mmCIF file of C-alpha atoms in Angstrom:
data_model
loop_
_atom_site.group_PDB
_atom_site.id
_atom_site.type_symbol
_atom_site.label_atom_id
_atom_site.label_comp_id
_atom_site.label_asym_id
_atom_site.label_seq_id
_atom_site.Cartn_x
_atom_site.Cartn_y
_atom_site.Cartn_z
ATOM 1 C CA MET A 1 -124.226 143.445 52.335
ATOM 2 C CA LYS A 2 -122.942 140.103 50.262
ATOM 3 C CA ASN A 3 -124.476 140.240 46.387
ATOM 4 C CA LYS A 4 -126.756 137.475 45.671
ATOM 5 C CA LYS A 5 -124.518 135.782 43.681
ATOM 6 C CA THR A 6 -122.658 135.434 46.280
ATOM 7 C CA ILE A 7 -125.083 134.441 48.473
ATOM 8 C CA LEU A 8 -125.396 131.443 46.465
ATOM 9 C CA LYS A 9 -122.402 130.033 46.050
ATOM 10 C CA VAL A 10 -120.736 129.588 49.295
ATOM 11 C CA LYS A 11 -117.851 127.443 48.358
ATOM 12 C CA ASN A 12 -120.512 126.535 45.124
ATOM 13 C CA ASP A 13 -122.145 124.483 47.291
ATOM 14 C CA ILE A 14 -119.409 121.920 47.381
ATOM 15 C CA LEU A 15 -120.479 120.072 49.999
ATOM 16 C CA SER A 16 -123.930 119.837 49.367
ATOM 17 C CA ASN A 17 -124.014 115.920 48.588
ATOM 18 C CA LEU A 18 -122.562 114.536 51.129
ATOM 19 C CA THR A 19 -124.091 111.227 52.569
ATOM 20 C CA LYS A 20 -125.719 110.852 55.577
ATOM 21 C CA GLU A 21 -123.266 109.012 56.891
ATOM 22 C CA GLN A 22 -120.708 111.718 56.375
ATOM 23 C CA ILE A 23 -123.273 114.306 57.511
ATOM 24 C CA ASN A 24 -123.729 112.209 60.596
ATOM 25 C CA GLN A 25 -120.065 111.560 60.977
ATOM 26 C CA LEU A 26 -119.119 115.133 61.140
ATOM 27 C CA VAL A 27 -122.288 116.040 63.797
ATOM 28 C CA VAL A 28 -120.788 112.803 65.851
ATOM 29 C CA ASP A 29 -117.008 115.342 65.794
ATOM 30 C CA SER A 30 -118.880 118.536 66.559
ATOM 31 C CA GLN A 31 -120.545 116.815 69.610
ATOM 32 C CA LYS A 32 -116.736 116.134 70.425
ATOM 33 C CA GLY A 33 -115.904 119.913 70.113
ATOM 34 C CA SER A 34 -114.599 119.857 67.054
ATOM 35 C CA LYS A 35 -115.497 123.196 64.958
ATOM 36 C CA GLU A 36 -113.490 122.416 61.673
ATOM 37 C CA SER A 37 -116.946 119.494 61.342
ATOM 38 C CA PHE A 38 -119.296 122.106 62.188
ATOM 39 C CA VAL A 39 -118.302 124.211 59.776
ATOM 40 C CA LYS A 40 -118.342 121.591 56.821
ATOM 41 C CA ILE A 41 -121.584 121.365 58.294
ATOM 42 C CA TYR A 42 -122.939 124.534 57.876
ATOM 43 C CA GLU A 43 -120.917 124.808 54.273
ATOM 44 C CA ASN A 44 -123.468 122.001 53.253
ATOM 45 C CA PHE A 45 -126.672 123.269 54.675
ATOM 46 C CA TYR A 46 -126.430 126.687 54.311
ATOM 47 C CA VAL A 47 -127.302 126.848 50.669
ATOM 48 C CA LYS A 48 -130.806 125.282 51.591
ATOM 49 C CA VAL A 49 -131.781 126.667 54.751
ATOM 50 C CA PHE A 50 -130.918 130.159 53.026
ATOM 51 C CA ARG A 51 -133.629 129.468 50.431
ATOM 52 C CA TYR A 52 -135.658 128.278 52.406
ATOM 53 C CA ILE A 53 -135.999 131.071 54.649
ATOM 54 C CA TYR A 54 -135.540 133.293 51.497
ATOM 55 C CA VAL A 55 -138.499 132.207 50.209
ATOM 56 C CA LYS A 56 -140.763 133.164 53.014
ATOM 57 C CA CYS A 57 -139.349 136.718 53.589
ATOM 58 C CA SER A 58 -139.016 139.515 51.396
ATOM 59 C CA ASN A 59 -135.650 140.727 52.420
ATOM 60 C CA VAL A 60 -132.023 139.543 51.072
ATOM 61 C CA GLN A 61 -130.412 140.711 54.587
ATOM 62 C CA GLU A 62 -132.810 139.528 56.761
ATOM 63 C CA SER A 63 -132.888 136.580 55.424
ATOM 64 C CA GLU A 64 -128.988 136.323 55.663
ATOM 65 C CA ASN A 65 -129.583 137.550 59.728
ATOM 66 C CA LEU A 66 -132.119 135.200 59.748
ATOM 67 C CA THR A 67 -129.935 131.924 58.666
ATOM 68 C CA GLN A 68 -126.977 132.652 60.484
ATOM 69 C CA GLU A 69 -129.174 132.449 63.691
ATOM 70 C CA VAL A 70 -129.980 129.129 62.613
ATOM 71 C CA PHE A 71 -126.423 128.166 62.577
ATOM 72 C CA ILE A 72 -125.688 129.701 65.409
ATOM 73 C CA LYS A 73 -128.475 127.813 67.399
ATOM 74 C CA ALA A 74 -127.655 125.087 65.968
ATOM 75 C CA PHE A 75 -123.980 125.236 67.067
ATOM 76 C CA LYS A 76 -125.194 125.709 70.540
ATOM 77 C CA SER A 77 -127.655 122.933 70.712
ATOM 78 C CA ILE A 78 -125.767 120.783 68.839
ATOM 79 C CA SER A 79 -125.231 118.512 71.721
ATOM 80 C CA SER A 80 -128.702 117.413 72.161
ATOM 81 C CA PHE A 81 -128.985 116.139 68.990
ATOM 82 C CA LYS A 82 -129.595 112.703 69.455
ATOM 83 C CA PHE A 83 -129.665 110.193 66.282
ATOM 84 C CA ARG A 84 -132.408 108.022 65.871
ATOM 85 C CA GLU A 85 -132.196 104.012 67.462
ATOM 86 C CA ASN A 86 -132.829 100.896 66.185
ATOM 87 C CA GLY A 87 -136.734 100.892 65.759
ATOM 88 C CA THR A 88 -136.993 104.563 66.603
ATOM 89 C CA SER A 89 -138.537 107.050 64.245
ATOM 90 C CA GLY A 90 -136.498 110.062 65.521
ATOM 91 C CA PRO A 91 -135.303 113.007 63.489
ATOM 92 C CA SER A 92 -132.591 113.383 60.656
ATOM 93 C CA PHE A 93 -130.257 115.528 61.422
ATOM 94 C CA SER A 94 -131.545 117.504 58.313
ATOM 95 C CA SER A 95 -134.869 117.270 59.017
ATOM 96 C CA TRP A 96 -133.457 118.816 62.848
ATOM 97 C CA ILE A 97 -131.435 121.807 61.523
ATOM 98 C CA PHE A 98 -135.082 122.677 59.124
ATOM 99 C CA THR A 99 -136.576 122.565 62.562
ATOM 100 C CA ILE A 100 -134.793 125.174 63.924
ATOM 101 C CA ALA A 101 -135.159 127.180 60.914
ATOM 102 C CA ARG A 102 -138.557 126.622 60.730
ATOM 103 C CA ASN A 103 -138.810 127.776 64.232
ATOM 104 C CA GLN A 104 -136.790 130.469 63.753
ATOM 105 C CA ILE A 105 -139.375 132.303 61.152
ATOM 106 C CA ILE A 106 -142.155 131.471 63.235
ATOM 107 C CA ASP A 107 -140.332 133.457 65.939
ATOM 108 C CA TYR A 108 -139.194 136.195 63.544
ATOM 109 C CA TYR A 109 -142.789 137.438 63.132
ATOM 110 C CA ARG A 110 -143.952 136.693 66.187
ATOM 111 C CA LYS A 111 -141.379 139.130 67.388
ATOM 112 C CA ASN A 112 -141.869 141.912 64.569
ATOM 113 C CA SER A 113 -145.996 141.327 64.545
ATOM 114 C CA SER A 114 -145.986 144.801 62.162
ATOM 115 C CA LYS A 115 -144.643 142.983 59.146
ATOM 116 C CA THR A 116 -146.566 139.270 57.572
ATOM 117 C CA GLU A 117 -144.983 136.374 56.195
ATOM 118 C CA SER A 118 -145.068 137.156 52.288
ATOM 119 C CA TYR A 119 -143.773 135.154 49.904
ATOM 120 C CA ILE A 120 -141.787 137.299 47.579
ATOM 121 C CA ASP A 121 -143.691 138.305 44.258
ATOM 122 C CA ASN A 122 -140.501 137.853 41.598
ATOM 123 C CA ILE A 123 -137.910 135.467 43.537
ATOM 124 C CA GLN A 124 -134.899 135.151 42.049
ATOM 125 C CA GLU A 125 -134.730 132.117 39.822
ATOM 126 C CA GLU A 126 -131.231 130.672 41.242
ATOM 127 C CA TYR A 127 -133.052 130.516 44.718
ATOM 128 C CA TRP A 128 -135.359 128.259 43.925
ATOM 129 C CA SER A 129 -134.454 124.846 43.284
ATOM 130 C CA VAL A 130 -136.317 121.920 42.070
ATOM 131 C CA SER A 131 -134.929 117.943 43.025
ATOM 132 C CA GLU A 132 -134.972 115.867 40.035
ATOM 133 C CA ASN A 133 -138.172 114.439 38.984
ATOM 134 C CA LEU A 134 -139.748 115.696 41.816
ATOM 135 C CA GLU A 135 -143.437 116.464 39.717
ATOM 136 C CA ASP A 136 -141.655 116.565 36.115
ATOM 137 C CA GLU A 137 -139.944 119.573 37.387
ATOM 138 C CA LEU A 138 -143.229 120.915 38.644
ATOM 139 C CA ASP A 139 -144.035 121.468 35.032
ATOM 140 C CA ASN A 140 -140.758 123.139 34.221
ATOM 141 C CA LYS A 141 -141.290 125.192 37.351
ATOM 142 C CA LEU A 142 -144.964 126.040 35.759
ATOM 143 C CA GLN A 143 -143.803 129.494 34.744
ATOM 144 C CA PHE A 144 -141.448 130.591 37.587
ATOM 145 C CA ASN A 145 -142.447 133.437 39.046
ATOM 146 C CA LYS A 146 -145.996 133.430 38.182
ATOM 147 C CA ILE A 147 -145.622 130.334 40.667
ATOM 148 C CA ILE A 148 -144.003 132.388 43.495
ATOM 149 C CA LYS A 149 -147.237 134.934 42.827
ATOM 150 C CA ASN A 150 -149.678 132.889 43.393
ATOM 151 C CA MET A 151 -147.990 131.113 46.480
ATOM 152 C CA GLU A 152 -149.898 132.929 48.291
ATOM 153 C CA LYS A 153 -153.462 131.653 47.132
ATOM 154 C CA LEU A 154 -152.074 127.447 49.302
ATOM 155 C CA THR A 155 -152.817 126.977 52.217
ATOM 156 C CA SER A 156 -150.368 127.808 55.136
ATOM 157 C CA LEU A 157 -148.876 123.912 55.347
ATOM 158 C CA GLN A 158 -149.559 124.008 51.102
ATOM 159 C CA LYS A 159 -146.960 126.788 51.429
ATOM 160 C CA GLU A 160 -144.638 124.499 53.564
ATOM 161 C CA VAL A 161 -144.635 121.380 51.901
ATOM 162 C CA ILE A 162 -143.893 123.393 48.548
ATOM 163 C CA ASN A 163 -141.064 125.318 50.231
ATOM 164 C CA LEU A 164 -139.116 122.547 52.297
ATOM 165 C CA ARG A 165 -139.550 119.773 48.932
ATOM 166 C CA PHE A 166 -138.594 122.694 46.487
ATOM 167 C CA ALA A 167 -136.638 125.266 47.610
ATOM 168 C CA ALA A 168 -134.709 123.188 50.749
ATOM 169 C CA GLN A 169 -134.746 120.112 48.572
ATOM 170 C CA MET A 170 -135.995 118.043 51.925
ATOM 171 C CA SER A 171 -137.286 114.380 51.578
ATOM 172 C CA LEU A 172 -140.770 113.489 51.932
ATOM 173 C CA SER A 173 -139.946 111.893 55.026
ATOM 174 C CA GLU A 174 -137.460 114.697 56.436
ATOM 175 C CA THR A 175 -140.577 117.336 55.496
ATOM 176 C CA ALA A 176 -142.681 114.760 57.516
ATOM 177 C CA LYS A 177 -140.784 114.590 59.994
ATOM 178 C CA ILE A 178 -140.922 118.723 60.347
ATOM 179 C CA LEU A 179 -144.040 119.199 59.885
ATOM 180 C CA ASN A 180 -144.925 116.269 62.465
ATOM 181 C CA LYS A 181 -147.114 114.533 59.750
ATOM 182 C CA ASN A 182 -146.883 111.057 58.044
ATOM 183 C CA GLU A 183 -145.834 110.798 54.682
ATOM 184 C CA ASN A 184 -148.931 110.250 53.110
ATOM 185 C CA SER A 185 -150.185 113.676 54.330
ATOM 186 C CA ILE A 186 -147.254 115.371 52.808
ATOM 187 C CA LYS A 187 -148.014 113.175 49.544
ATOM 188 C CA SER A 188 -151.176 115.030 49.790
ATOM 189 C CA LEU A 189 -150.340 118.308 50.893
ATOM 190 C CA GLN A 190 -147.762 118.503 47.620
ATOM 191 C CA HIS A 191 -150.743 116.957 45.315
ATOM 192 C CA SER A 192 -153.423 119.393 45.788
ATOM 193 C CA ALA A 193 -150.297 122.004 45.975
ATOM 194 C CA ILE A 194 -149.448 121.674 42.723
ATOM 195 C CA LYS A 195 -152.874 120.928 41.177
ATOM 196 C CA LYS A 196 -154.398 124.284 42.680
ATOM 197 C CA LEU A 197 -151.102 126.131 40.734
ATOM 198 C CA ARG A 198 -151.748 123.970 37.270
ATOM 199 C CA ASP A 199 -155.016 125.370 37.860
ATOM 200 C CA ILE A 200 -154.314 129.080 38.556
ATOM 201 C CA LEU A 201 -151.668 129.158 35.797
ATOM 202 C CA ASN A 202 -154.123 127.229 33.313
ATOM 203 C CA ASP A 203 -156.863 129.770 33.836
#
């Protein structure tokens, strides 16, 4: 099994700052059969997808396996991805791949009915990444481990929003697409979740 630090590095996340235009070009090239382009897509998204899954799954090895399955499915179905056309509201590639990840988790727990989805109590901090200026970094991560421990006190949708926005670093619009909600609903869910966590930690 890979070392935890190794999992996170994945070429030091060097491609994580690709622009949407660069990602879209890689998608086009992948759809034309370029395996090298898909490798770059994999390197760009691996860390975020892994974080998203790992926060919801208490086992590093299983999280690795599930993450690999996400990219296998993405590779096999990338030809079906359609870009937004003018005037349409189709998914971005980021929201498309995280929809695959979300469905992978749902399918995993459905097939393993003896297991229940659990936000782990003591996640390593390097697996949790907060976007700049996002709710003032959740009050400097609100005593980091206590956040994770109390995630179970949120509703399922609140947990999903927090995970997508913080661990996966999805934008409001991307999160809305993944969860099939509008952006105002996502803002409301995020606000109520953070308020609840603040209230819990201030008790």
